[in-house]
Amino acid sequence: MQFTDAQLSQWLADFFWPLLRIGAMMMAAPIFSIRQIPVRFRMLLAVLITFVVQPVLPASPVVYVFSSDAFLIAVQQLGIGAALGFMMQMVFNALIFGGQVMAYSMGLGFATMMDPANGVQVPVVAQFWLIL
């Protein structure tokens, strides 16, 4: 069985572009970016999610993977994935901030605990809102 260069390039692109986006999101997302989760596990999880998601995605643009256009597409995919992860981070930080405001207004601001994701002390009410 023989494959052409165009077929191999298309198959690689169909897998590679979603992998870059999902991998960048996994590296920046608050759930997966904590130090306790090894980088290899995050990348393996990104590959598995890409295998699951890839069949339902539309066809990627026909671009040779090792060209200068592919470099620009890769930077674009990494930027989109990192932006998605940082947006998730902002949502989680908004929950923590709302919990801190509520805790300080109720007088519970001194009851703090360690937030394992950020490595800082946060009020218990803020951690409760984050868990919810």
PDB file of C-alpha atoms in Angstrom:
ATOM      1  CA  MET A   1       0.000   0.000   0.000  1.00  0.00           C
ATOM      2  CA  GLN A   2       1.477   3.330  -1.017  1.00  0.00           C
ATOM      3  CA  PHE A   3       0.574   6.766   0.237  1.00  0.00           C
ATOM      4  CA  THR A   4       1.319   9.990  -1.524  1.00  0.00           C
ATOM      5  CA  ASP A   5       3.054  12.922   0.084  1.00  0.00           C
ATOM      6  CA  ALA A   6      -0.173  14.925  -0.085  1.00  0.00           C
ATOM      7  CA  GLN A   7      -2.130  12.214   1.768  1.00  0.00           C
ATOM      8  CA  LEU A   8       0.455  11.930   4.540  1.00  0.00           C
ATOM      9  CA  SER A   9       0.648  15.695   4.871  1.00  0.00           C
ATOM     10  CA  GLN A  10      -3.149  15.949   5.097  1.00  0.00           C
ATOM     11  CA  TRP A  11      -3.376  13.206   7.740  1.00  0.00           C
ATOM     12  CA  LEU A  12      -0.607  14.809   9.758  1.00  0.00           C
ATOM     13  CA  ALA A  13      -2.239  18.227   9.508  1.00  0.00           C
ATOM     14  CA  ASP A  14      -5.653  16.852  10.487  1.00  0.00           C
ATOM     15  CA  PHE A  15      -4.113  15.533  13.703  1.00  0.00           C
ATOM     16  CA  PHE A  16      -1.392  18.126  14.351  1.00  0.00           C
ATOM     17  CA  TRP A  17      -3.421  21.366  14.308  1.00  0.00           C
ATOM     18  CA  PRO A  18      -6.018  20.184  16.875  1.00  0.00           C
ATOM     19  CA  LEU A  19      -3.204  18.683  18.978  1.00  0.00           C
ATOM     20  CA  LEU A  20      -1.452  22.044  19.154  1.00  0.00           C
ATOM     21  CA  ARG A  21      -4.628  23.824  20.202  1.00  0.00           C
ATOM     22  CA  ILE A  22      -5.654  21.229  22.784  1.00  0.00           C
ATOM     23  CA  GLY A  23      -2.104  20.886  24.119  1.00  0.00           C
ATOM     24  CA  ALA A  24      -1.736  24.640  24.601  1.00  0.00           C
ATOM     25  CA  MET A  25      -5.094  24.763  26.341  1.00  0.00           C
ATOM     26  CA  MET A  26      -4.080  21.904  28.654  1.00  0.00           C
ATOM     27  CA  MET A  27      -0.849  23.680  29.585  1.00  0.00           C
ATOM     28  CA  ALA A  28      -2.674  26.915  30.477  1.00  0.00           C
ATOM     29  CA  ALA A  29      -5.968  25.597  31.908  1.00  0.00           C
ATOM     30  CA  PRO A  30      -6.227  25.869  35.693  1.00  0.00           C
ATOM     31  CA  ILE A  31      -7.258  22.259  36.253  1.00  0.00           C
ATOM     32  CA  PHE A  32      -4.292  20.769  34.419  1.00  0.00           C
ATOM     33  CA  SER A  33      -1.605  23.423  34.919  1.00  0.00           C
ATOM     34  CA  ILE A  34      -0.891  22.694  38.575  1.00  0.00           C
ATOM     35  CA  ARG A  35       2.549  21.379  39.454  1.00  0.00           C
ATOM     36  CA  GLN A  36       1.268  18.052  40.779  1.00  0.00           C
ATOM     37  CA  ILE A  37       0.247  16.881  37.282  1.00  0.00           C
ATOM     38  CA  PRO A  38       3.327  15.913  35.237  1.00  0.00           C
ATOM     39  CA  VAL A  39       3.818  17.418  31.787  1.00  0.00           C
ATOM     40  CA  ARG A  40       3.950  13.967  30.188  1.00  0.00           C
ATOM     41  CA  PHE A  41       0.514  13.124  31.568  1.00  0.00           C
ATOM     42  CA  ARG A  42      -0.916  16.412  30.288  1.00  0.00           C
ATOM     43  CA  MET A  43       0.516  15.789  26.826  1.00  0.00           C
ATOM     44  CA  LEU A  44      -0.752  12.192  26.806  1.00  0.00           C
ATOM     45  CA  LEU A  45      -4.186  13.461  27.786  1.00  0.00           C
ATOM     46  CA  ALA A  46      -4.007  16.067  24.998  1.00  0.00           C
ATOM     47  CA  VAL A  47      -3.144  13.332  22.473  1.00  0.00           C
ATOM     48  CA  LEU A  48      -6.033  11.163  23.697  1.00  0.00           C
ATOM     49  CA  ILE A  49      -8.493  14.065  23.538  1.00  0.00           C
ATOM     50  CA  THR A  50      -7.233  14.869  20.041  1.00  0.00           C
ATOM     51  CA  PHE A  51      -7.831  11.277  18.928  1.00  0.00           C
ATOM     52  CA  VAL A  52     -11.387  11.469  20.282  1.00  0.00           C
ATOM     53  CA  VAL A  53     -12.196  14.914  18.851  1.00  0.00           C
ATOM     54  CA  GLN A  54     -10.402  14.654  15.495  1.00  0.00           C
ATOM     55  CA  PRO A  55     -12.986  12.501  13.631  1.00  0.00           C
ATOM     56  CA  VAL A  56     -15.750  15.080  14.139  1.00  0.00           C
ATOM     57  CA  LEU A  57     -13.679  18.105  13.086  1.00  0.00           C
ATOM     58  CA  PRO A  58     -13.917  19.534   9.579  1.00  0.00           C
ATOM     59  CA  ALA A  59     -11.021  18.975   7.202  1.00  0.00           C
ATOM     60  CA  SER A  60      -7.937  21.091   7.847  1.00  0.00           C
ATOM     61  CA  PRO A  61      -6.579  23.426   5.191  1.00  0.00           C
ATOM     62  CA  VAL A  62      -4.255  21.712   2.757  1.00  0.00           C
ATOM     63  CA  VAL A  63      -0.893  23.048   3.892  1.00  0.00           C
ATOM     64  CA  TYR A  64       2.366  21.144   3.847  1.00  0.00           C
ATOM     65  CA  VAL A  65       3.215  20.635   7.527  1.00  0.00           C
ATOM     66  CA  PHE A  66       6.886  21.601   7.187  1.00  0.00           C
ATOM     67  CA  SER A  67       6.374  24.891   5.321  1.00  0.00           C
ATOM     68  CA  SER A  68       6.426  28.515   6.457  1.00  0.00           C
ATOM     69  CA  ASP A  69       2.629  28.707   6.182  1.00  0.00           C
ATOM     70  CA  ALA A  70       2.401  25.767   8.564  1.00  0.00           C
ATOM     71  CA  PHE A  71       4.566  27.652  11.061  1.00  0.00           C
ATOM     72  CA  LEU A  72       2.092  30.529  11.038  1.00  0.00           C
ATOM     73  CA  ILE A  73      -0.840  28.134  11.452  1.00  0.00           C
ATOM     74  CA  ALA A  74       0.976  26.433  14.351  1.00  0.00           C
ATOM     75  CA  VAL A  75       1.543  29.780  16.081  1.00  0.00           C
ATOM     76  CA  GLN A  76      -2.125  30.607  15.517  1.00  0.00           C
ATOM     77  CA  GLN A  77      -3.272  27.275  16.999  1.00  0.00           C
ATOM     78  CA  LEU A  78      -0.958  27.674  19.997  1.00  0.00           C
ATOM     79  CA  GLY A  79      -2.272  31.192  20.569  1.00  0.00           C
ATOM     80  CA  ILE A  80      -5.904  30.108  20.383  1.00  0.00           C
ATOM     81  CA  GLY A  81      -5.299  27.189  22.764  1.00  0.00           C
ATOM     82  CA  ALA A  82      -3.396  29.345  25.250  1.00  0.00           C
ATOM     83  CA  ALA A  83      -6.147  31.978  25.081  1.00  0.00           C
ATOM     84  CA  LEU A  84      -8.771  29.311  25.842  1.00  0.00           C
ATOM     85  CA  GLY A  85      -6.739  28.098  28.818  1.00  0.00           C
ATOM     86  CA  PHE A  86      -6.204  31.616  30.146  1.00  0.00           C
ATOM     87  CA  MET A  87      -9.911  32.385  29.766  1.00  0.00           C
ATOM     88  CA  MET A  88     -10.641  29.323  31.901  1.00  0.00           C
ATOM     89  CA  GLN A  89      -8.058  30.645  34.375  1.00  0.00           C
ATOM     90  CA  MET A  90      -9.871  33.995  34.477  1.00  0.00           C
ATOM     91  CA  VAL A  91     -13.200  32.293  35.219  1.00  0.00           C
ATOM     92  CA  PHE A  92     -11.657  30.346  38.090  1.00  0.00           C
ATOM     93  CA  ASN A  93      -9.947  33.473  39.444  1.00  0.00           C
ATOM     94  CA  ALA A  94     -13.270  35.348  39.256  1.00  0.00           C
ATOM     95  CA  LEU A  95     -14.828  32.631  41.428  1.00  0.00           C
ATOM     96  CA  ILE A  96     -11.958  32.916  43.906  1.00  0.00           C
ATOM     97  CA  PHE A  97     -12.244  36.705  43.964  1.00  0.00           C
ATOM     98  CA  GLY A  98     -16.006  36.538  44.515  1.00  0.00           C
ATOM     99  CA  GLY A  99     -15.477  34.109  47.376  1.00  0.00           C
ATOM    100  CA  GLN A 100     -12.839  36.384  48.904  1.00  0.00           C
ATOM    101  CA  VAL A 101     -15.161  39.385  48.739  1.00  0.00           C
ATOM    102  CA  MET A 102     -17.950  37.390  50.365  1.00  0.00           C
ATOM    103  CA  ALA A 103     -15.619  36.028  53.047  1.00  0.00           C
ATOM    104  CA  TYR A 104     -14.253  39.445  53.962  1.00  0.00           C
ATOM    105  CA  SER A 105     -17.728  41.001  54.015  1.00  0.00           C
ATOM    106  CA  MET A 106     -18.988  38.258  56.361  1.00  0.00           C
ATOM    107  CA  GLY A 107     -15.965  38.486  58.628  1.00  0.00           C
ATOM    108  CA  LEU A 108     -14.617  35.080  57.596  1.00  0.00           C
ATOM    109  CA  GLY A 109     -11.554  36.444  55.829  1.00  0.00           C
ATOM    110  CA  PHE A 110      -9.210  35.149  58.519  1.00  0.00           C
ATOM    111  CA  ALA A 111     -10.315  31.544  58.015  1.00  0.00           C
ATOM    112  CA  THR A 112      -7.906  30.676  55.212  1.00  0.00           C
ATOM    113  CA  MET A 113      -6.565  27.533  53.644  1.00  0.00           C
ATOM    114  CA  MET A 114      -3.912  26.727  51.067  1.00  0.00           C
ATOM    115  CA  ASP A 115      -5.044  26.736  47.429  1.00  0.00           C
ATOM    116  CA  PRO A 116      -3.090  23.883  45.815  1.00  0.00           C
ATOM    117  CA  ALA A 117      -3.556  25.201  42.280  1.00  0.00           C
ATOM    118  CA  ASN A 118      -2.121  28.666  42.910  1.00  0.00           C
ATOM    119  CA  GLY A 119       0.040  28.002  45.961  1.00  0.00           C
ATOM    120  CA  VAL A 120      -1.419  30.899  47.968  1.00  0.00           C
ATOM    121  CA  GLN A 121      -3.652  31.288  51.012  1.00  0.00           C
ATOM    122  CA  VAL A 122      -7.306  31.973  50.173  1.00  0.00           C
ATOM    123  CA  PRO A 123     -10.345  32.274  52.436  1.00  0.00           C
ATOM    124  CA  VAL A 124     -12.326  29.102  52.984  1.00  0.00           C
ATOM    125  CA  VAL A 125     -15.406  30.632  51.342  1.00  0.00           C
ATOM    126  CA  ALA A 126     -13.365  31.359  48.194  1.00  0.00           C
ATOM    127  CA  GLN A 127     -12.126  27.773  48.087  1.00  0.00           C
ATOM    128  CA  PHE A 128     -15.698  26.579  48.585  1.00  0.00           C
ATOM    129  CA  TRP A 129     -16.892  28.651  45.600  1.00  0.00           C
ATOM    130  CA  LEU A 130     -14.048  27.275  43.516  1.00  0.00           C
ATOM    131  CA  ILE A 131     -15.008  23.701  44.373  1.00  0.00           C
ATOM    132  CA  LEU A 132     -18.653  24.368  43.483  1.00  0.00           C
TER     133      LEU A 132
END
